[in-house]
Amino acid sequence: RSLEQIEELPLLRRGEATILLRDVATVVRTHKDRDVILRTAGQEAVEVEIFREDGANIVDVADRVREKMYGKPVDPRAAKRGQLGPPPIVKKLPNDVTMTVLSDQSQFVSNAISEVRSAAGLGGLMAIAVCFLFLRRLGGTVIIGLSVPISVVAAFGAMYGAGVTLNVMSLGGLALGIGMLVDNSIVVLESITRCREEGDDPLRAALRGVQEVGSAVTASTLTTIAVFAPIVFVEGVAGQTFGDQSLTVVASLLISLAVALFFIPGLAARTRLGLAGEKSAGGPRVWWGVFLTNLRRPSFARVPRSILLWIVSLLGLAVA
């Protein structure tokens, strides 16, 4: 805490005598020789670099540093109670000293996460749109579309339990898995639809439809999981880089399998699927049933699938 304490530092012993630092050196307060000159906007400046600890959230650290530097928005209720907290650093500086943020790596991370989130949402909407183009049943498309947000939200719980944060790799895993989340639901729903077309009541069709394709859907999902699951247990740089992504894909696929085997049949047993001649209980068909009936009657229902594929491809190119 003082120069005198530094002077009293012991260096070594010679018999009964202790050689102190002041015996061999002169301790003075001075400054380090300059080896770097930093200028900002033509003015000489002092750079302060702040690094996060290993494993810390870089966005959270940057927000806390920015709050210490410039303060946070004032809460009117806290201001009335006099709970304003300590003033920010910028308020304590002399008038001729200013602070400027030269580099903030958290902005790159935030922008990358935002882009991946947008791509995942757009990919989910396009997957549902493609399902509607080929299924041509709004009821079935809505049921399949529900499997995407349910699986994603449940995957967040699995990520939280495993200690995985929302970063570029974990969101990339969700974006990668969104296209596969609807696969199981489509297969199960089509099996249930076929059973209902054969004359089964809704509950019997749901049970028989799942029994016929349940094992195949499970085997197909486990085959995909077998590719990503080993990466979760990889150590080193590869494990740190792709571990979050692999765990997210595995969790979302397992949850989508559970949704397809349990949620989709339960919902399909209580929902009209837009089949020909299907009526609502004790009343006319709802508006979307009439819309689907009109959609199947005109020439749109006879459009070849090759043309539909071209339409989907052009939509994808337009979005890209």
Short mmCIF file of N, CA and C in Angstrom, two decimals, residues 21-179:
data_model
loop_
_atom_site.label_atom_id
_atom_site.label_comp_id
_atom_site.label_asym_id
_atom_site.label_seq_id
_atom_site.Cartn_x
_atom_site.Cartn_y
_atom_site.Cartn_z
N LEU A 21 14.82 -5.18 0.45
CA LEU A 21 14.86 -4.58 -0.89
C LEU A 21 15.54 -3.21 -0.86
N ARG A 22 15.32 -2.43 0.20
CA ARG A 22 15.94 -1.10 0.27
C ARG A 22 17.45 -1.15 0.43
N ASP A 23 17.99 -2.34 0.81
CA ASP A 23 19.44 -2.47 0.95
C ASP A 23 20.14 -2.57 -0.39
N VAL A 24 19.41 -2.98 -1.42
CA VAL A 24 20.05 -3.19 -2.72
C VAL A 24 19.42 -2.35 -3.82
N ALA A 25 18.37 -1.62 -3.51
CA ALA A 25 17.68 -0.86 -4.56
C ALA A 25 17.06 0.39 -3.97
N THR A 26 16.73 1.31 -4.87
CA THR A 26 16.02 2.53 -4.49
C THR A 26 14.60 2.44 -5.04
N VAL A 27 13.64 2.55 -4.16
CA VAL A 27 12.23 2.43 -4.54
C VAL A 27 11.65 3.83 -4.71
N VAL A 28 11.16 4.14 -5.89
CA VAL A 28 10.56 5.43 -6.18
C VAL A 28 9.26 5.21 -6.95
N ARG A 29 8.35 6.18 -6.88
CA ARG A 29 7.11 6.13 -7.64
C ARG A 29 7.33 6.86 -8.96
N THR A 30 7.13 6.18 -10.06
CA THR A 30 7.33 6.77 -11.37
C THR A 30 6.35 6.12 -12.35
N HIS A 31 6.55 6.29 -13.62
CA HIS A 31 5.67 5.72 -14.62
C HIS A 31 6.47 4.81 -15.54
N LYS A 32 5.77 3.92 -16.19
CA LYS A 32 6.40 3.00 -17.11
C LYS A 32 6.78 3.72 -18.40
N ASP A 33 7.88 3.31 -18.98
CA ASP A 33 8.28 3.89 -20.27
C ASP A 33 7.24 3.54 -21.33
N ARG A 34 6.87 4.52 -22.14
CA ARG A 34 5.84 4.32 -23.15
C ARG A 34 6.40 3.54 -24.33
N ASP A 35 5.69 2.48 -24.71
CA ASP A 35 6.07 1.73 -25.91
C ASP A 35 4.94 1.70 -26.93
N VAL A 36 3.74 2.21 -26.58
CA VAL A 36 2.59 2.27 -27.49
C VAL A 36 1.95 3.64 -27.36
N ILE A 37 1.63 4.25 -28.49
CA ILE A 37 0.91 5.52 -28.51
C ILE A 37 -0.42 5.28 -29.20
N LEU A 38 -1.52 5.55 -28.51
CA LEU A 38 -2.87 5.33 -29.03
C LEU A 38 -3.55 6.67 -29.24
N ARG A 39 -4.14 6.84 -30.40
CA ARG A 39 -4.88 8.05 -30.72
C ARG A 39 -6.27 7.67 -31.21
N THR A 40 -7.26 8.43 -30.76
CA THR A 40 -8.65 8.25 -31.18
C THR A 40 -9.18 9.60 -31.66
N ALA A 41 -9.59 9.62 -32.94
CA ALA A 41 -10.07 10.87 -33.56
C ALA A 41 -9.02 11.96 -33.48
N GLY A 42 -7.74 11.56 -33.62
CA GLY A 42 -6.66 12.52 -33.61
C GLY A 42 -6.20 12.94 -32.23
N GLN A 43 -6.88 12.49 -31.18
CA GLN A 43 -6.52 12.86 -29.82
C GLN A 43 -5.87 11.68 -29.12
N GLU A 44 -4.86 11.98 -28.30
CA GLU A 44 -4.18 10.93 -27.57
C GLU A 44 -5.14 10.31 -26.56
N ALA A 45 -5.10 8.98 -26.44
CA ALA A 45 -6.06 8.27 -25.60
C ALA A 45 -5.37 7.16 -24.81
N VAL A 46 -6.09 6.64 -23.84
CA VAL A 46 -5.67 5.50 -23.04
C VAL A 46 -6.67 4.39 -23.27
N GLU A 47 -6.18 3.23 -23.67
CA GLU A 47 -7.08 2.10 -23.98
C GLU A 47 -7.17 1.17 -22.77
N VAL A 48 -8.40 0.81 -22.45
CA VAL A 48 -8.68 -0.14 -21.38
C VAL A 48 -9.40 -1.34 -22.01
N GLU A 49 -8.76 -2.49 -21.98
CA GLU A 49 -9.33 -3.70 -22.57
C GLU A 49 -9.94 -4.56 -21.46
N ILE A 50 -11.15 -5.03 -21.68
CA ILE A 50 -11.86 -5.86 -20.72
C ILE A 50 -12.14 -7.20 -21.37
N PHE A 51 -11.68 -8.27 -20.75
CA PHE A 51 -11.87 -9.63 -21.27
C PHE A 51 -12.76 -10.41 -20.30
N ARG A 52 -13.58 -11.27 -20.86
CA ARG A 52 -14.43 -12.12 -20.03
C ARG A 52 -13.65 -13.35 -19.57
N GLU A 53 -14.07 -13.94 -18.46
CA GLU A 53 -13.48 -15.18 -18.00
C GLU A 53 -13.95 -16.34 -18.88
N ASP A 54 -13.21 -17.41 -18.82
CA ASP A 54 -13.57 -18.58 -19.61
C ASP A 54 -14.92 -19.13 -19.15
N GLY A 55 -15.85 -19.27 -20.10
CA GLY A 55 -17.17 -19.79 -19.78
C GLY A 55 -18.21 -18.73 -19.49
N ALA A 56 -17.79 -17.48 -19.36
CA ALA A 56 -18.75 -16.41 -19.08
C ALA A 56 -19.49 -16.01 -20.36
N ASN A 57 -20.69 -15.48 -20.19
CA ASN A 57 -21.52 -15.03 -21.31
C ASN A 57 -21.01 -13.67 -21.77
N ILE A 58 -20.51 -13.60 -22.99
CA ILE A 58 -19.89 -12.36 -23.47
C ILE A 58 -20.91 -11.24 -23.61
N VAL A 59 -22.16 -11.56 -23.98
CA VAL A 59 -23.19 -10.53 -24.11
C VAL A 59 -23.55 -9.97 -22.74
N ASP A 60 -23.67 -10.85 -21.76
CA ASP A 60 -23.99 -10.40 -20.40
C ASP A 60 -22.86 -9.55 -19.83
N VAL A 61 -21.62 -9.95 -20.06
CA VAL A 61 -20.47 -9.18 -19.56
C VAL A 61 -20.44 -7.79 -20.22
N ALA A 62 -20.67 -7.74 -21.52
CA ALA A 62 -20.66 -6.46 -22.22
C ALA A 62 -21.77 -5.54 -21.72
N ASP A 63 -22.95 -6.09 -21.46
CA ASP A 63 -24.05 -5.27 -20.94
C ASP A 63 -23.72 -4.72 -19.56
N ARG A 64 -23.11 -5.54 -18.73
CA ARG A 64 -22.76 -5.07 -17.38
C ARG A 64 -21.67 -4.01 -17.43
N VAL A 65 -20.69 -4.17 -18.32
CA VAL A 65 -19.64 -3.16 -18.45
C VAL A 65 -20.23 -1.86 -18.97
N ARG A 66 -21.10 -1.94 -19.96
CA ARG A 66 -21.73 -0.73 -20.51
C ARG A 66 -22.60 -0.04 -19.45
N GLU A 67 -23.25 -0.84 -18.61
CA GLU A 67 -24.05 -0.26 -17.53
C GLU A 67 -23.18 0.47 -16.52
N LYS A 68 -22.00 -0.09 -16.19
CA LYS A 68 -21.09 0.58 -15.27
C LYS A 68 -20.53 1.86 -15.88
N MET A 69 -20.30 1.83 -17.18
CA MET A 69 -19.70 3.00 -17.83
C MET A 69 -20.71 4.13 -17.99
N TYR A 70 -21.88 3.82 -18.55
CA TYR A 70 -22.83 4.86 -18.92
C TYR A 70 -24.11 4.84 -18.08
N GLY A 71 -24.26 3.84 -17.22
CA GLY A 71 -25.46 3.77 -16.40
C GLY A 71 -26.58 3.06 -17.14
N LYS A 72 -27.64 2.72 -16.44
CA LYS A 72 -28.80 2.07 -17.03
C LYS A 72 -29.99 3.01 -17.01
N PRO A 73 -31.01 2.75 -17.82
CA PRO A 73 -32.18 3.64 -17.82
C PRO A 73 -32.77 3.80 -16.43
N VAL A 74 -33.14 5.01 -16.12
CA VAL A 74 -33.65 5.33 -14.78
C VAL A 74 -35.09 4.83 -14.66
N ASP A 75 -35.36 4.09 -13.61
CA ASP A 75 -36.71 3.64 -13.30
C ASP A 75 -37.42 4.75 -12.53
N PRO A 76 -38.54 5.29 -13.05
CA PRO A 76 -39.21 6.39 -12.34
C PRO A 76 -39.61 6.02 -10.92
N ARG A 77 -40.07 4.78 -10.71
CA ARG A 77 -40.48 4.38 -9.36
C ARG A 77 -39.28 4.33 -8.42
N ALA A 78 -38.13 3.82 -8.93
CA ALA A 78 -36.93 3.80 -8.09
C ALA A 78 -36.43 5.22 -7.82
N ALA A 79 -36.59 6.12 -8.81
CA ALA A 79 -36.14 7.50 -8.61
C ALA A 79 -36.96 8.19 -7.52
N LYS A 80 -38.28 7.90 -7.47
CA LYS A 80 -39.11 8.50 -6.43
C LYS A 80 -38.71 8.01 -5.05
N ARG A 81 -38.26 6.76 -4.96
CA ARG A 81 -37.84 6.22 -3.68
C ARG A 81 -36.40 6.56 -3.34
N GLY A 82 -35.70 7.23 -4.27
CA GLY A 82 -34.32 7.61 -4.03
C GLY A 82 -33.34 6.47 -4.22
N GLN A 83 -33.75 5.38 -4.91
CA GLN A 83 -32.89 4.21 -5.12
C GLN A 83 -32.28 4.29 -6.52
N LEU A 84 -31.37 5.21 -6.70
CA LEU A 84 -30.75 5.40 -8.00
C LEU A 84 -29.45 4.62 -8.15
N GLY A 85 -28.86 4.18 -7.08
CA GLY A 85 -27.62 3.45 -7.17
C GLY A 85 -26.43 4.37 -7.39
N PRO A 86 -25.23 3.80 -7.47
CA PRO A 86 -24.04 4.63 -7.67
C PRO A 86 -24.03 5.23 -9.07
N PRO A 87 -23.45 6.43 -9.22
CA PRO A 87 -23.41 7.07 -10.54
C PRO A 87 -22.47 6.31 -11.47
N PRO A 88 -22.70 6.34 -12.79
CA PRO A 88 -21.80 5.66 -13.72
C PRO A 88 -20.44 6.34 -13.79
N ILE A 89 -19.50 5.64 -14.39
CA ILE A 89 -18.13 6.15 -14.46
C ILE A 89 -18.07 7.45 -15.26
N VAL A 90 -18.88 7.56 -16.32
CA VAL A 90 -18.81 8.75 -17.17
C VAL A 90 -19.17 10.01 -16.40
N LYS A 91 -19.95 9.88 -15.32
CA LYS A 91 -20.32 11.05 -14.52
C LYS A 91 -19.19 11.50 -13.59
N LYS A 92 -18.24 10.62 -13.34
CA LYS A 92 -17.15 10.93 -12.42
C LYS A 92 -15.92 11.48 -13.12
N LEU A 93 -15.88 11.45 -14.44
CA LEU A 93 -14.69 11.89 -15.17
C LEU A 93 -14.60 13.41 -15.20
N PRO A 94 -13.38 13.94 -15.32
CA PRO A 94 -13.22 15.39 -15.51
C PRO A 94 -13.88 15.84 -16.81
N ASN A 95 -14.08 17.13 -16.93
CA ASN A 95 -14.78 17.67 -18.10
C ASN A 95 -14.01 17.46 -19.39
N ASP A 96 -12.66 17.41 -19.30
CA ASP A 96 -11.86 17.27 -20.50
C ASP A 96 -11.54 15.81 -20.84
N VAL A 97 -12.19 14.86 -20.18
CA VAL A 97 -11.97 13.44 -20.43
C VAL A 97 -13.28 12.81 -20.87
N THR A 98 -13.26 12.08 -21.96
CA THR A 98 -14.45 11.39 -22.46
C THR A 98 -14.13 9.91 -22.68
N MET A 99 -15.18 9.11 -22.77
CA MET A 99 -15.03 7.67 -23.01
C MET A 99 -15.69 7.30 -24.34
N THR A 100 -15.01 6.45 -25.09
CA THR A 100 -15.51 5.98 -26.38
C THR A 100 -15.29 4.47 -26.48
N VAL A 101 -16.32 3.75 -26.90
CA VAL A 101 -16.21 2.31 -27.11
C VAL A 101 -15.59 2.06 -28.49
N LEU A 102 -14.41 1.48 -28.50
CA LEU A 102 -13.72 1.22 -29.77
C LEU A 102 -14.14 -0.09 -30.39
N SER A 103 -14.37 -1.12 -29.58
CA SER A 103 -14.71 -2.44 -30.11
C SER A 103 -15.59 -3.16 -29.09
N ASP A 104 -16.63 -3.81 -29.59
CA ASP A 104 -17.55 -4.57 -28.74
C ASP A 104 -17.89 -5.87 -29.46
N GLN A 105 -17.24 -6.95 -29.05
CA GLN A 105 -17.45 -8.24 -29.71
C GLN A 105 -18.84 -8.81 -29.44
N SER A 106 -19.51 -8.34 -28.39
CA SER A 106 -20.84 -8.85 -28.12
C SER A 106 -21.83 -8.46 -29.21
N GLN A 107 -21.59 -7.35 -29.89
CA GLN A 107 -22.49 -6.96 -30.98
C GLN A 107 -22.44 -7.97 -32.13
N PHE A 108 -21.25 -8.47 -32.42
CA PHE A 108 -21.14 -9.50 -33.46
C PHE A 108 -21.91 -10.76 -33.06
N VAL A 109 -21.78 -11.15 -31.79
CA VAL A 109 -22.49 -12.34 -31.32
C VAL A 109 -24.00 -12.11 -31.36
N SER A 110 -24.44 -10.93 -30.91
CA SER A 110 -25.87 -10.63 -30.91
C SER A 110 -26.43 -10.61 -32.33
N ASN A 111 -25.69 -10.01 -33.27
CA ASN A 111 -26.16 -9.98 -34.66
C ASN A 111 -26.21 -11.38 -35.26
N ALA A 112 -25.20 -12.20 -34.95
CA ALA A 112 -25.20 -13.56 -35.48
C ALA A 112 -26.36 -14.37 -34.92
N ILE A 113 -26.64 -14.21 -33.62
CA ILE A 113 -27.77 -14.92 -33.01
C ILE A 113 -29.08 -14.45 -33.61
N SER A 114 -29.21 -13.16 -33.84
CA SER A 114 -30.43 -12.62 -34.44
C SER A 114 -30.64 -13.17 -35.85
N GLU A 115 -29.57 -13.26 -36.64
CA GLU A 115 -29.69 -13.80 -37.99
C GLU A 115 -30.07 -15.27 -37.98
N VAL A 116 -29.47 -16.03 -37.08
CA VAL A 116 -29.81 -17.46 -37.00
C VAL A 116 -31.25 -17.64 -36.53
N ARG A 117 -31.69 -16.81 -35.58
CA ARG A 117 -33.07 -16.89 -35.11
C ARG A 117 -34.05 -16.58 -36.25
N SER A 118 -33.74 -15.56 -37.05
CA SER A 118 -34.61 -15.22 -38.17
C SER A 118 -34.63 -16.34 -39.21
N ALA A 119 -33.45 -16.91 -39.47
CA ALA A 119 -33.39 -18.01 -40.44
C ALA A 119 -34.18 -19.22 -39.94
N ALA A 120 -34.11 -19.51 -38.65
CA ALA A 120 -34.86 -20.65 -38.10
C ALA A 120 -36.36 -20.41 -38.20
N GLY A 121 -36.80 -19.19 -37.87
CA GLY A 121 -38.23 -18.90 -37.97
C GLY A 121 -38.73 -18.95 -39.40
N LEU A 122 -37.96 -18.39 -40.32
CA LEU A 122 -38.35 -18.42 -41.73
C LEU A 122 -38.35 -19.84 -42.27
N GLY A 123 -37.35 -20.64 -41.85
CA GLY A 123 -37.32 -22.03 -42.28
C GLY A 123 -38.52 -22.82 -41.79
N GLY A 124 -38.94 -22.56 -40.54
CA GLY A 124 -40.12 -23.24 -40.03
C GLY A 124 -41.38 -22.87 -40.80
N LEU A 125 -41.54 -21.57 -41.12
CA LEU A 125 -42.70 -21.14 -41.89
C LEU A 125 -42.70 -21.75 -43.29
N MET A 126 -41.53 -21.82 -43.92
CA MET A 126 -41.45 -22.43 -45.26
C MET A 126 -41.74 -23.92 -45.21
N ALA A 127 -41.29 -24.60 -44.15
CA ALA A 127 -41.58 -26.02 -44.02
C ALA A 127 -43.08 -26.27 -43.90
N ILE A 128 -43.76 -25.43 -43.12
CA ILE A 128 -45.21 -25.56 -42.98
C ILE A 128 -45.91 -25.24 -44.30
N ALA A 129 -45.41 -24.20 -45.02
CA ALA A 129 -46.01 -23.86 -46.31
C ALA A 129 -45.87 -25.00 -47.31
N VAL A 130 -44.72 -25.64 -47.34
CA VAL A 130 -44.52 -26.77 -48.24
C VAL A 130 -45.46 -27.92 -47.87
N CYS A 131 -45.64 -28.15 -46.57
CA CYS A 131 -46.58 -29.19 -46.14
C CYS A 131 -47.99 -28.90 -46.65
N PHE A 132 -48.40 -27.64 -46.59
CA PHE A 132 -49.74 -27.30 -47.04
C PHE A 132 -49.87 -27.48 -48.55
N LEU A 133 -48.81 -27.16 -49.30
CA LEU A 133 -48.89 -27.31 -50.75
C LEU A 133 -49.08 -28.77 -51.16
N PHE A 134 -48.47 -29.67 -50.42
CA PHE A 134 -48.56 -31.08 -50.79
C PHE A 134 -49.73 -31.79 -50.10
N LEU A 135 -50.04 -31.44 -48.86
CA LEU A 135 -51.15 -32.08 -48.17
C LEU A 135 -52.49 -31.52 -48.61
N ARG A 136 -52.53 -30.20 -48.87
CA ARG A 136 -53.74 -29.51 -49.30
C ARG A 136 -54.88 -29.68 -48.29
N ARG A 137 -54.53 -29.77 -47.03
CA ARG A 137 -55.53 -29.85 -45.96
C ARG A 137 -55.07 -28.91 -44.85
N LEU A 138 -55.89 -27.91 -44.60
CA LEU A 138 -55.49 -26.92 -43.60
C LEU A 138 -55.47 -27.51 -42.20
N GLY A 139 -56.45 -28.39 -41.90
CA GLY A 139 -56.47 -29.00 -40.57
C GLY A 139 -55.22 -29.80 -40.29
N GLY A 140 -54.82 -30.65 -41.24
CA GLY A 140 -53.60 -31.44 -41.06
C GLY A 140 -52.36 -30.59 -41.01
N THR A 141 -52.32 -29.51 -41.80
CA THR A 141 -51.16 -28.63 -41.79
C THR A 141 -51.02 -27.91 -40.46
N VAL A 142 -52.14 -27.50 -39.87
CA VAL A 142 -52.10 -26.82 -38.57
C VAL A 142 -51.57 -27.78 -37.50
N ILE A 143 -52.04 -29.03 -37.54
CA ILE A 143 -51.57 -30.01 -36.55
C ILE A 143 -50.07 -30.23 -36.69
N ILE A 144 -49.59 -30.38 -37.92
CA ILE A 144 -48.16 -30.58 -38.15
C ILE A 144 -47.38 -29.33 -37.75
N GLY A 145 -47.93 -28.15 -38.06
CA GLY A 145 -47.25 -26.92 -37.71
C GLY A 145 -47.10 -26.73 -36.21
N LEU A 146 -48.04 -27.26 -35.42
CA LEU A 146 -47.93 -27.14 -33.97
C LEU A 146 -46.75 -27.93 -33.41
N SER A 147 -46.32 -28.96 -34.13
CA SER A 147 -45.20 -29.77 -33.62
C SER A 147 -43.89 -28.98 -33.60
N VAL A 148 -43.76 -27.97 -34.46
CA VAL A 148 -42.51 -27.21 -34.51
C VAL A 148 -42.33 -26.34 -33.27
N PRO A 149 -43.27 -25.43 -32.93
CA PRO A 149 -43.04 -24.61 -31.73
C PRO A 149 -43.02 -25.43 -30.44
N ILE A 150 -43.83 -26.49 -30.37
CA ILE A 150 -43.83 -27.32 -29.16
C ILE A 150 -42.47 -27.98 -28.98
N SER A 151 -41.92 -28.53 -30.05
CA SER A 151 -40.62 -29.19 -29.94
C SER A 151 -39.51 -28.20 -29.62
N VAL A 152 -39.57 -27.01 -30.22
CA VAL A 152 -38.53 -26.00 -29.97
C VAL A 152 -38.57 -25.51 -28.53
N VAL A 153 -39.78 -25.21 -28.03
CA VAL A 153 -39.91 -24.73 -26.65
C VAL A 153 -39.46 -25.80 -25.66
N ALA A 154 -39.85 -27.05 -25.93
CA ALA A 154 -39.40 -28.14 -25.05
C ALA A 154 -37.89 -28.34 -25.14
N ALA A 155 -37.31 -28.10 -26.32
CA ALA A 155 -35.86 -28.21 -26.47
C ALA A 155 -35.14 -27.16 -25.63
N PHE A 156 -35.75 -25.98 -25.45
CA PHE A 156 -35.16 -24.96 -24.59
C PHE A 156 -35.02 -25.48 -23.16
N GLY A 157 -36.03 -26.23 -22.70
CA GLY A 157 -35.93 -26.82 -21.36
C GLY A 157 -34.79 -27.81 -21.25
N ALA A 158 -34.62 -28.64 -22.29
CA ALA A 158 -33.49 -29.58 -22.28
C ALA A 158 -32.16 -28.85 -22.32
N MET A 159 -32.08 -27.78 -23.07
CA MET A 159 -30.85 -26.99 -23.13
C MET A 159 -30.55 -26.36 -21.79
N TYR A 160 -31.58 -25.85 -21.12
CA TYR A 160 -31.36 -25.24 -19.80
C TYR A 160 -30.88 -26.28 -18.80
N GLY A 161 -31.47 -27.48 -18.84
CA GLY A 161 -31.04 -28.53 -17.93
C GLY A 161 -29.61 -28.97 -18.18
N ALA A 162 -29.15 -28.91 -19.44
CA ALA A 162 -27.79 -29.30 -19.77
C ALA A 162 -26.80 -28.16 -19.65
N GLY A 163 -27.28 -26.97 -19.30
CA GLY A 163 -26.38 -25.83 -19.16
C GLY A 163 -25.96 -25.21 -20.47
N VAL A 164 -26.73 -25.40 -21.54
CA VAL A 164 -26.41 -24.85 -22.85
C VAL A 164 -27.13 -23.52 -23.01
N THR A 165 -26.40 -22.47 -23.35
CA THR A 165 -26.98 -21.15 -23.52
C THR A 165 -27.40 -20.96 -24.97
N LEU A 166 -28.13 -19.87 -25.20
CA LEU A 166 -28.53 -19.51 -26.56
C LEU A 166 -27.35 -18.82 -27.23
N ASN A 167 -26.61 -19.56 -28.03
CA ASN A 167 -25.49 -19.00 -28.77
C ASN A 167 -25.63 -19.38 -30.24
N VAL A 168 -24.62 -19.02 -31.01
CA VAL A 168 -24.70 -19.26 -32.45
C VAL A 168 -24.80 -20.75 -32.75
N MET A 169 -24.05 -21.59 -32.04
CA MET A 169 -24.04 -23.02 -32.32
C MET A 169 -25.34 -23.69 -31.89
N SER A 170 -25.85 -23.35 -30.70
CA SER A 170 -27.10 -23.98 -30.25
C SER A 170 -28.28 -23.56 -31.11
N LEU A 171 -28.35 -22.27 -31.47
CA LEU A 171 -29.42 -21.84 -32.36
C LEU A 171 -29.25 -22.43 -33.76
N GLY A 172 -27.99 -22.61 -34.18
CA GLY A 172 -27.76 -23.29 -35.45
C GLY A 172 -28.26 -24.73 -35.42
N GLY A 173 -28.10 -25.40 -34.26
CA GLY A 173 -28.65 -26.75 -34.13
C GLY A 173 -30.15 -26.77 -34.22
N LEU A 174 -30.82 -25.75 -33.61
CA LEU A 174 -32.28 -25.66 -33.73
C LEU A 174 -32.69 -25.41 -35.18
N ALA A 175 -31.98 -24.50 -35.85
CA ALA A 175 -32.30 -24.24 -37.26
C ALA A 175 -32.09 -25.48 -38.11
N LEU A 176 -31.05 -26.26 -37.78
CA LEU A 176 -30.80 -27.50 -38.52
C LEU A 176 -31.88 -28.52 -38.26
N GLY A 177 -32.41 -28.56 -37.02
CA GLY A 177 -33.40 -29.57 -36.69
C GLY A 177 -34.82 -29.21 -37.03
N ILE A 178 -35.11 -27.92 -37.29
CA ILE A 178 -36.49 -27.51 -37.57
C ILE A 178 -37.03 -28.23 -38.81
N GLY A 179 -36.19 -28.37 -39.84
CA GLY A 179 -36.65 -29.06 -41.04
C GLY A 179 -36.98 -30.52 -40.80
#
